[in-house]
CSV table of C-alpha atoms and ligand atoms in Angstrom, one decimal:
chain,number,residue,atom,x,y,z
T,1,UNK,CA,0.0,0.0,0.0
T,2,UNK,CA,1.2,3.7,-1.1
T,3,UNK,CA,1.8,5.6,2.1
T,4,UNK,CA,-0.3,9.1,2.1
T,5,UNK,CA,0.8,10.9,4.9
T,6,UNK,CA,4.2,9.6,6.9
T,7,UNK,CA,5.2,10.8,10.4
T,8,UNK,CA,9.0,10.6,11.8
T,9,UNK,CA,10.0,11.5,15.2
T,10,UNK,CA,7.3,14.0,15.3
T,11,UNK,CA,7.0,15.9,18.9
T,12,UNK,CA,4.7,18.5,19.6
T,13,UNK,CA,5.4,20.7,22.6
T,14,UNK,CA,3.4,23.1,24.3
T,15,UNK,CA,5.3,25.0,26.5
T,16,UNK,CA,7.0,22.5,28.8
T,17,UNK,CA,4.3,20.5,27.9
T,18,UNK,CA,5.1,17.0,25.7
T,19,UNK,CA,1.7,16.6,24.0
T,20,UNK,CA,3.4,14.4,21.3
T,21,UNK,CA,6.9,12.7,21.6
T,22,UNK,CA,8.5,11.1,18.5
T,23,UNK,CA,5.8,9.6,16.9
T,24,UNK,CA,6.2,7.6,13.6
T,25,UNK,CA,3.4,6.6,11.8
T,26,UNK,CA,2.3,6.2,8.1
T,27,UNK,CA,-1.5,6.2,6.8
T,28,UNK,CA,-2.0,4.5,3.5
T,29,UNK,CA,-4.1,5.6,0.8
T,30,UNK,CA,-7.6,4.5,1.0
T,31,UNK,CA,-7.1,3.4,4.3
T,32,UNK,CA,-9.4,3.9,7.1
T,33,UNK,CA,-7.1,3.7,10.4
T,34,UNK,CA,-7.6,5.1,14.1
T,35,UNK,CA,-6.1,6.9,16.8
T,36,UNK,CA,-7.1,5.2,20.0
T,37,UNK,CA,-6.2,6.6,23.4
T,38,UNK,CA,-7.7,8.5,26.5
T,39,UNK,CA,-8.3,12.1,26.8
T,40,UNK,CA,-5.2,13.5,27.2
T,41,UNK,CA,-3.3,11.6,25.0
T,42,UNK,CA,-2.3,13.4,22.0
T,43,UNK,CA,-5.5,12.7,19.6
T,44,UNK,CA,-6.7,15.8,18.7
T,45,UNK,CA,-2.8,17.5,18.9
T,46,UNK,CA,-1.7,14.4,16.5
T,47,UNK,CA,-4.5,15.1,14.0
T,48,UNK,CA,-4.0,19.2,14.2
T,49,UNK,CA,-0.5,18.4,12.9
T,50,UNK,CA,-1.9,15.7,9.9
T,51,UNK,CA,-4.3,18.8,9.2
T,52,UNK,CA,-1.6,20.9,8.6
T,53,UNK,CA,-3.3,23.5,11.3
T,54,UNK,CA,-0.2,23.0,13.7
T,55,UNK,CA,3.5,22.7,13.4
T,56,UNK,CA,5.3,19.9,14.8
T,57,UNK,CA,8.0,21.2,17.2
T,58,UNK,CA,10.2,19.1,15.9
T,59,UNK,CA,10.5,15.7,13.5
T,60,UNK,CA,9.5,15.7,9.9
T,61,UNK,CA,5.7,14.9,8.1
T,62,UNK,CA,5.7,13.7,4.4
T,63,UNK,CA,2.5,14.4,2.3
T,64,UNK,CA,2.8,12.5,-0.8
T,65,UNK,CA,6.2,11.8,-0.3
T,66,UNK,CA,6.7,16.0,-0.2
T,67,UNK,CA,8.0,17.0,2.8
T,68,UNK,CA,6.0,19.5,4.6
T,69,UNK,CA,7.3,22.9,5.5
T,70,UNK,CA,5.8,26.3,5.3
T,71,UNK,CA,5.7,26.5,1.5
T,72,UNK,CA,3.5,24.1,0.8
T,73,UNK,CA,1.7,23.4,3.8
T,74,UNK,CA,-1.6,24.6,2.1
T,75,UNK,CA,-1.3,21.9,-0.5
T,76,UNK,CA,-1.7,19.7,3.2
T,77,UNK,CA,-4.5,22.0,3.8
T,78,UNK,CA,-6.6,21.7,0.5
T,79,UNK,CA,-6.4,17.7,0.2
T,80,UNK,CA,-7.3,17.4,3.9
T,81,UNK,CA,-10.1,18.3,5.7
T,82,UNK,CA,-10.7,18.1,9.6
T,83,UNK,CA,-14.0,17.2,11.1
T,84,UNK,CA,-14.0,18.4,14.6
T,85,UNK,CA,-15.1,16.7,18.0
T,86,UNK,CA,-17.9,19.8,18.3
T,87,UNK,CA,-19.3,20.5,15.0
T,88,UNK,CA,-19.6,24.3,14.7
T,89,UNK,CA,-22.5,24.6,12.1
T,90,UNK,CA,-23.6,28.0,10.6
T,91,UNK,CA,-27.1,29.4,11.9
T,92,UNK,CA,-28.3,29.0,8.2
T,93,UNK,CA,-29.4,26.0,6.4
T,94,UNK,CA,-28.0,23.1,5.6
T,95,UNK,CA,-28.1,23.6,2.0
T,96,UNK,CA,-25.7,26.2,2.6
T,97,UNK,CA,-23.7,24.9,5.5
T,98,UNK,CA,-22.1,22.1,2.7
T,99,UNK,CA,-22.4,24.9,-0.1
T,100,UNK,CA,-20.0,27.0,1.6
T,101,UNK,CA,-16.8,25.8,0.7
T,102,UNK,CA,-17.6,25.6,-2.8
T,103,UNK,CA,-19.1,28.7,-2.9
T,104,UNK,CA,-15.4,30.2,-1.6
T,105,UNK,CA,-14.0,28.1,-4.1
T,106,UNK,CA,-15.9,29.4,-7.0
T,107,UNK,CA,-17.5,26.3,-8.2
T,108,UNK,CA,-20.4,27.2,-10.5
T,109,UNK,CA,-24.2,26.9,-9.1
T,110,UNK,CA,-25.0,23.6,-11.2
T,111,UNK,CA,-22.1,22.1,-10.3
T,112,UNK,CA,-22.3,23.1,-6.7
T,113,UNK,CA,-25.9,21.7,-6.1
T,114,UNK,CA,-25.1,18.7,-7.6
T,115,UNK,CA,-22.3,18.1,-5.1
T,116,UNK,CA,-24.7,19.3,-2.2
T,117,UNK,CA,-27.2,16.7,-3.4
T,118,UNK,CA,-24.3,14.0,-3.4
T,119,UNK,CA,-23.4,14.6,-0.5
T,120,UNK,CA,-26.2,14.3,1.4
T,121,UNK,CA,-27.2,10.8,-0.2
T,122,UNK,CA,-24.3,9.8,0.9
T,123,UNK,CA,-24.6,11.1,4.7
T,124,UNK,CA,-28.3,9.5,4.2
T,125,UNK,CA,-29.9,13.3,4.5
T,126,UNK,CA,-31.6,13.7,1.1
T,127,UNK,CA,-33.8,16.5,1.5
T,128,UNK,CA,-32.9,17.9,4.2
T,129,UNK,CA,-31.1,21.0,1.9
T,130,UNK,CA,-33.5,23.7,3.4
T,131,UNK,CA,-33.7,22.6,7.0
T,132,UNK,CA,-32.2,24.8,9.7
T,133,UNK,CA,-28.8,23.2,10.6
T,134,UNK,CA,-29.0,23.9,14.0
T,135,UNK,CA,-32.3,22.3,14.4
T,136,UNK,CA,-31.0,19.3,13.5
T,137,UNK,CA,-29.8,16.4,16.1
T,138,UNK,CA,-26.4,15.9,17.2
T,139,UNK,CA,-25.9,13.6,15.1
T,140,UNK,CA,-27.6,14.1,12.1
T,141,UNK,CA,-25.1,17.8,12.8
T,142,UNK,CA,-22.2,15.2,12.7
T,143,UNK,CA,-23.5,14.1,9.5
T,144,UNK,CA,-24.1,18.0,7.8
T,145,UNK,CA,-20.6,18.2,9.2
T,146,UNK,CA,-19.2,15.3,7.2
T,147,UNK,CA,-21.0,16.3,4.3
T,148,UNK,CA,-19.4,19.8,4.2
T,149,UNK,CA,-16.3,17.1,4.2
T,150,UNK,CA,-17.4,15.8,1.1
T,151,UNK,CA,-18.4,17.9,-1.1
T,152,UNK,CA,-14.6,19.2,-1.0
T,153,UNK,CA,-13.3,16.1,-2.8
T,154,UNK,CA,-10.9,15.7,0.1
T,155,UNK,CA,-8.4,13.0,0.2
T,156,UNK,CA,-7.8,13.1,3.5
T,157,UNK,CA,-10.5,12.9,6.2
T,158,UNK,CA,-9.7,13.5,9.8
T,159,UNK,CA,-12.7,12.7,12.3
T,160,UNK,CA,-12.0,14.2,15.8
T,161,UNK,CA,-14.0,11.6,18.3
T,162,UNK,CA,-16.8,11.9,15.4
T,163,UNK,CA,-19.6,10.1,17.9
T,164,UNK,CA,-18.5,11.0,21.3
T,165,UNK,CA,-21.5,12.0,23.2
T,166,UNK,CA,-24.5,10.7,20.2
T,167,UNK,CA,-26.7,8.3,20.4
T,168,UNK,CA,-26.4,5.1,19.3
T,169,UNK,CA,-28.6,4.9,16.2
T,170,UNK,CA,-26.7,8.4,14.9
T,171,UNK,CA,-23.6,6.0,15.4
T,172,UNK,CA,-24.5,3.1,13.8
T,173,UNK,CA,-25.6,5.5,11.0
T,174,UNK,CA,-22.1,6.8,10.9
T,175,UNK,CA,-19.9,4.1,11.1
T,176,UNK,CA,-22.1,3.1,7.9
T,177,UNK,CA,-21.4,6.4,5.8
T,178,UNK,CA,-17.6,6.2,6.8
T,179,UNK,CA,-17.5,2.7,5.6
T,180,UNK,CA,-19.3,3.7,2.7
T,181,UNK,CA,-17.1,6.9,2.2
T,182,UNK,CA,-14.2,4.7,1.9
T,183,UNK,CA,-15.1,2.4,-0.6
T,184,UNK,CA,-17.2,5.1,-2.8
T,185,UNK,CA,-14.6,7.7,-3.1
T,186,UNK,CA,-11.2,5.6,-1.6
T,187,UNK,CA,-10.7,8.3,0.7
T,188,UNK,CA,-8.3,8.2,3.4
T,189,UNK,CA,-9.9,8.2,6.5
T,190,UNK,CA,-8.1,8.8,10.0
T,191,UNK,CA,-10.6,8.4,13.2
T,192,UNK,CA,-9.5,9.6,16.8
T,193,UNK,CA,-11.6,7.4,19.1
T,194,UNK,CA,-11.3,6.3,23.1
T,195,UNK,CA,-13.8,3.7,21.7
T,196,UNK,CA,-11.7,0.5,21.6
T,197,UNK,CA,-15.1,-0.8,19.6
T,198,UNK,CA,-15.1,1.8,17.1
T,199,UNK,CA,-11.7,1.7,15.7
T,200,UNK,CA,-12.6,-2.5,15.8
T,201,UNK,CA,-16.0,-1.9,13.6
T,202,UNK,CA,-14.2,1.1,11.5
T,203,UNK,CA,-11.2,0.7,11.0
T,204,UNK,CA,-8.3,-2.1,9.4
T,205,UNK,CA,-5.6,-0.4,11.5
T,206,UNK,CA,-5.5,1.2,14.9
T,207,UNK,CA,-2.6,3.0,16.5
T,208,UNK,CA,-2.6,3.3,20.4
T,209,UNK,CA,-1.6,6.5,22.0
T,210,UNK,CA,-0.9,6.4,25.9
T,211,UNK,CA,1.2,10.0,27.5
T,212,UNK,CA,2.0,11.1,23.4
T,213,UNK,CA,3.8,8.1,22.4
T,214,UNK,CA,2.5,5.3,19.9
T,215,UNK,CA,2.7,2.5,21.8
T,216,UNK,CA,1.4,0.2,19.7
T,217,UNK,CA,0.0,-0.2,16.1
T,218,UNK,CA,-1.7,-3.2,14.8
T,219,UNK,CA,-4.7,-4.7,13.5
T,220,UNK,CA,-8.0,-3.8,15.8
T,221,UNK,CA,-8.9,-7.2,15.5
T,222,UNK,CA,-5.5,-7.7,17.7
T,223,UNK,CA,-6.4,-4.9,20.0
T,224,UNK,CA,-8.2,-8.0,22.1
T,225,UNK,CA,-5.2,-10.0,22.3
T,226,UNK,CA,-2.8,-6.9,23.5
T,227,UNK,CA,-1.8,-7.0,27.3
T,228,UNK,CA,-4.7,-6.8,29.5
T,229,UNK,CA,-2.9,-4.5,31.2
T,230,UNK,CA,-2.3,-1.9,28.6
T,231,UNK,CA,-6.3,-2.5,27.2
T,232,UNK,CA,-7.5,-1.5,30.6
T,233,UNK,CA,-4.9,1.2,31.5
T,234,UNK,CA,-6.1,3.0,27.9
T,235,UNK,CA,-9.6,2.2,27.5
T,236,UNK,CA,-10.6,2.7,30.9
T,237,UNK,CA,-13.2,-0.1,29.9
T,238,UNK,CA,-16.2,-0.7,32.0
T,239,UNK,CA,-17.6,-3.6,32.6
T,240,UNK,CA,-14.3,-5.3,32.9
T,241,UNK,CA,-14.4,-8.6,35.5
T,242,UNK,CA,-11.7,-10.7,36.1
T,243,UNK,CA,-12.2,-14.2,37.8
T,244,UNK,CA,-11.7,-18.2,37.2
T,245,UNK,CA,-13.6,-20.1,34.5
T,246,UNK,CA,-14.8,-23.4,34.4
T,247,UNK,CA,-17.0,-25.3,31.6
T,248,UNK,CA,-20.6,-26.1,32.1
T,249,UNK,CA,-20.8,-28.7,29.9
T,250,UNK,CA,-23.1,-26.8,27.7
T,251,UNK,CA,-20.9,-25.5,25.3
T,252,UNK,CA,-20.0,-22.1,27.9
T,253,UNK,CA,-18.0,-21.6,30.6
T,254,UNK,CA,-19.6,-19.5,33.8
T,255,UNK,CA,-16.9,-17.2,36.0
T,256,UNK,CA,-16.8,-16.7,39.1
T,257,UNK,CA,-16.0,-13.1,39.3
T,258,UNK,CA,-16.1,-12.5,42.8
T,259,UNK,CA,-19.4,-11.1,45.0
T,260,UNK,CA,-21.4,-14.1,44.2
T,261,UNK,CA,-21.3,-13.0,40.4
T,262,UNK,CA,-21.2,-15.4,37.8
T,263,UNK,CA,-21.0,-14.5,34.0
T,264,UNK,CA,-21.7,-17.1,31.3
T,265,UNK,CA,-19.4,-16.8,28.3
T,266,UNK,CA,-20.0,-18.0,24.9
T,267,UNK,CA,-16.8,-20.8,24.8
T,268,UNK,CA,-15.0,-23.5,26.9
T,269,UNK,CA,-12.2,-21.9,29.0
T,270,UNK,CA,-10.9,-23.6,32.3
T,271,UNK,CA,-8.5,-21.0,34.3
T,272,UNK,CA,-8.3,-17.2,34.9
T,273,UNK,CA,-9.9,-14.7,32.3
T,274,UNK,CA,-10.8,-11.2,32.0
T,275,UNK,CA,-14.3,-11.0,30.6
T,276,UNK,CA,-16.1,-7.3,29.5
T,277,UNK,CA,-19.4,-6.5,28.1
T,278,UNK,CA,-20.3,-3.3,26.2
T,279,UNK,CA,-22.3,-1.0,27.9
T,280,UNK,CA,-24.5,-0.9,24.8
T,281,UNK,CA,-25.5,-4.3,24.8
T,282,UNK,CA,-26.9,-4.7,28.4
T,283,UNK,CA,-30.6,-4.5,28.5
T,284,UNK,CA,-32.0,-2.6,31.4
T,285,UNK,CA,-35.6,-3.3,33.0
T,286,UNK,CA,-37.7,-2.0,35.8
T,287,UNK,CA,-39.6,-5.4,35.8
T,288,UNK,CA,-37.8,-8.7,36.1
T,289,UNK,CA,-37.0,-10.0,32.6
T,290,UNK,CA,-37.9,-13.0,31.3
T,291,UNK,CA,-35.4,-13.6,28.4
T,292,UNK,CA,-33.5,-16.0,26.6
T,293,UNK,CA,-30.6,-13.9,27.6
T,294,UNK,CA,-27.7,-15.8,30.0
T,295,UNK,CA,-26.9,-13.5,31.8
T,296,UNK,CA,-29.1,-11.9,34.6
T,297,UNK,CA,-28.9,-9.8,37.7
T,298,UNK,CA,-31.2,-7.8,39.8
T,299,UNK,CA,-29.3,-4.3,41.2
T,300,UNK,CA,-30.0,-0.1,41.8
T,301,UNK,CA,-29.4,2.6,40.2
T,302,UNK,CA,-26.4,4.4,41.3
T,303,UNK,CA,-25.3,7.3,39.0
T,304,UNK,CA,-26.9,9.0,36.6
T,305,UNK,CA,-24.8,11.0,33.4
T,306,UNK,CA,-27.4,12.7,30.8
T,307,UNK,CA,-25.1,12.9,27.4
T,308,UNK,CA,-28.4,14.3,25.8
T,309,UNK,CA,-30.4,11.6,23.7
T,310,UNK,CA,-28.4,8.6,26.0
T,311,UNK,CA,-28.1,8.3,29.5
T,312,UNK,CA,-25.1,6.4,30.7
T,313,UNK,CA,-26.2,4.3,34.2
T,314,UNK,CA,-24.4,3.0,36.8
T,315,UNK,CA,-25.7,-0.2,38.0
T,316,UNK,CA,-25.0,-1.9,41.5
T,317,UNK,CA,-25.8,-5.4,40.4
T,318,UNK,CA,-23.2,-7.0,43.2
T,319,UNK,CA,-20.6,-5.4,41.1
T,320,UNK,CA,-21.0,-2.4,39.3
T,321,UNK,CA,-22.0,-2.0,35.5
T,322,UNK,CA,-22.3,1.2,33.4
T,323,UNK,CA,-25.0,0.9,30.8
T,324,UNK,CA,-25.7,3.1,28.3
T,325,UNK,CA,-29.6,3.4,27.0
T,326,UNK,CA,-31.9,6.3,25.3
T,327,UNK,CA,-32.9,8.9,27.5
T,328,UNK,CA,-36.8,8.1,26.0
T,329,UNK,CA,-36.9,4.3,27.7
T,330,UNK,CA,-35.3,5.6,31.1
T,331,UNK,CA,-38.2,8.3,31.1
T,332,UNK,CA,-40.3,6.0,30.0
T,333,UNK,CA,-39.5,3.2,32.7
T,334,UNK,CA,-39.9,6.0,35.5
T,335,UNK,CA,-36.1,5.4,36.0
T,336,UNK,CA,-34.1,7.5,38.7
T,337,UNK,CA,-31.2,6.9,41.1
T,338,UNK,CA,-32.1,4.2,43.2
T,339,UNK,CA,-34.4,2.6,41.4
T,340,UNK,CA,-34.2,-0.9,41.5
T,341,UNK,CA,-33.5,-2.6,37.9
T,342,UNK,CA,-33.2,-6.0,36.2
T,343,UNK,CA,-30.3,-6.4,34.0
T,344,UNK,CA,-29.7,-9.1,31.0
T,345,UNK,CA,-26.9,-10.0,28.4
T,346,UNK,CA,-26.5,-12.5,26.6
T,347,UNK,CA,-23.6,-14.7,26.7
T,348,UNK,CA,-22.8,-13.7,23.1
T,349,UNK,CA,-22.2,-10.2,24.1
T,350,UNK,CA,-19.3,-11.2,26.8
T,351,UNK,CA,-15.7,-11.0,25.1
T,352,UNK,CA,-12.4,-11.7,26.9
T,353,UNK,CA,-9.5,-9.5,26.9
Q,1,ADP,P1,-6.7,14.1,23.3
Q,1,ADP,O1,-7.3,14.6,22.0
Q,1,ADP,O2,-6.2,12.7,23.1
Q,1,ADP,O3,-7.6,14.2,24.4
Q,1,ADP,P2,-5.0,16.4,23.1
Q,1,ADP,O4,-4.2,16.3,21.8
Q,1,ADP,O5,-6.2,17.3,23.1
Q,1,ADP,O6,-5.4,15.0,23.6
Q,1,ADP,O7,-4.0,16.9,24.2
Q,1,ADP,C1,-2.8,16.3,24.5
Q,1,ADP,C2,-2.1,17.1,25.6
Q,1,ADP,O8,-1.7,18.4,25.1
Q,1,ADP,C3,-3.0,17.4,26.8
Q,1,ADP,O9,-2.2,17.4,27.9
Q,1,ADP,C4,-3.5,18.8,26.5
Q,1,ADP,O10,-3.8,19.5,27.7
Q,1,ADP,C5,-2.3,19.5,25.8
Q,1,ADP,N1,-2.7,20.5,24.9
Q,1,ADP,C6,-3.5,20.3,23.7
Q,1,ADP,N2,-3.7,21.5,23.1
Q,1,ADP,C7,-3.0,22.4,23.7
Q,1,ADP,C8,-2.8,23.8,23.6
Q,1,ADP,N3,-3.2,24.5,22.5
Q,1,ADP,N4,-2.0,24.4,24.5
Q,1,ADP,C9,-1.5,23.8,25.5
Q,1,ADP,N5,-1.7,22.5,25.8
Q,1,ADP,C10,-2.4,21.8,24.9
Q,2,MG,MG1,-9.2,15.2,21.7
């Protein structure tokens, strides 16, 4: 594969402050790779630089095998475009949000709302041209945002945390038009994620950023088999539970994670194992559930964090478990902090680190 854009030794310094030390890394064309770390990390500093809107302090970046310095940093600038973690939409329409940097450009009207109309097919917003942008939902925002991407012809794409705080259908809907973005227009897409499941559903390649440094880069599909130690350290991963395993004779194995918990898992495994389930794939209920789920547990609500359209619970079920549903069911359930709650997963949903 032809690299794109290739970092060496690249260190960003703010002040006294290392928010990048001498990282090396090469995105291919076409490929759709991520950044995975926790806040702090160097994400949004590290794609800055591959937008060309920051200056590495020192090291060297290569855009199509040019090396980048001040003379042609715009050429960086033109092929590359940056969607940002807060989409900053203008108080018009959305029509004209995506129109805008053609309009700059000079493209002709004809050509211009053809690319408009493009675009939003492939966001999946056809006629929503002459709705107000800011009416719109977080994440159909995200998706105007994206399209304003488009329409640009860009051959890079940088996506800054692009579903942090959405809900989950708006995600779903994403990942889709990223994948879709990729193999339409072979454009080379770079996602900064905390999401270890994201970069595994989006991406062929993730690169792992702990304190500024790359400390890892492989294929997500591997990300499972790093040390649990690093996983956890990075991901900060809820619903993490560590315990012995032994077969039921059924095909599973339960664990004994301590607490009086057991959790089923979907293989045969005799011995010590890390098990976590995704906060988006535990059902919650305010009546005992009857399911062909595995996994079951009765427990409170202990925590409460409104991220707008989602709620993200904390659940005392002997050992704590953060679950992550629409705001409309936990109205809809009466839900509140210290209401008691059934919980259910199936044993499909449990993977191992
Ligand atoms: P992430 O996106 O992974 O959360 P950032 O790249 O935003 O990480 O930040 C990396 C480090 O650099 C952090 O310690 C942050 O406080 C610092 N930092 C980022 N931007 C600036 C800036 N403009 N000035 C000073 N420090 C910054
Ligand atoms: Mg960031």
């Amino acid at each position: 594969m032809k690299p794109i854009i290739e970092l060496e030794n690249v260190t960003k310094m703010y002040g006294d402050l290392t928010a990048l030390r001498q990282v090396s890394l090469q995105f291919h064309e076409g490929e759709v790779s991520s950044l995975l770390g926790p806040n702090g990390s160097g994400k949004t500093t590290l794609l800055r630089i591959l937008a060309g809107l920051e200056n590495p302090t020192s090291g060297e970046m290569r855009f199509q095998n040019a090396r980048v310095d001040r003379g042609n940093i715009n050429r960086v600038r033109l092929k590359t475009t940056m969607v940002f973690q807060k989409t900053a939409l203008f108080n018009t329409t959305v029509y004209k949000n995506i129109a805008y940097g053609l309009k700059i450009r000079g493209y002709p009207q004809s050509e211009t709302d053809e690319r408009v109309k493009e675009a939003l097919r492939i966001v999946h917003l056809d006629g929503y041209d002459q709705r107000p942008a800011k009416k719109l939902s977080g994440g159909e925002q995200q998706r105007v945002a994206l399209a304003r991407a488009l329409v640009l012809d860009t051959e890079v794409l940088l996506l800054d945390e692009p579903t942090a705080n959405i809900d989950p259908k708006n995600v779903s809907i994403l990942e889709d038009v990223l994948s879709q973005v990729n193999k339409e227009t072979e454009t080379t897409i770079v996602v900064a994620t905390h999401n270890v499941f994201q970069a595994e559903t989006l991406t062929s390649r993730a690169a792992l950023l702990l304190n500024g440094e790359i400390v890892k880069v492989g294929a997500p599909q591997e990300i499972f088999t790093w040390p649990s130690k690093l996983l956890e350290s990075y991901a900060r991963l809820e619903n993490t539970f560590s315990g012995y395993s032994q077969v039921t004779g059924e095909g599973t194995s339960l664990v004994d994670v301590g607490d009086g918990l057991h959790i089923e898992v979907p293989f045969e495994k005799t011995g010590h194992i890390t098990v976590f389930v995704r906060p988006e794939d535990i059902l919650v209920s305010s009546n005992p559930l009857i399911s062909s789920a595995r996994n079951s547990f009765e427990g409170w609500i202990v925590q409460y964090m409104d991220l707008g359209p989602i709620v993200k619970l904390k659940i005392k079920a002997r050992k704590d478990f953060t679950v992550q549903i629409t705001k409309r069911s936990f109205i809809e359930m009466g839900l509140n902090v210290n209401s008691r709650v059934s919980l259910a997963f199936k044993a499909s949903s449990v993977k191992t680190l």
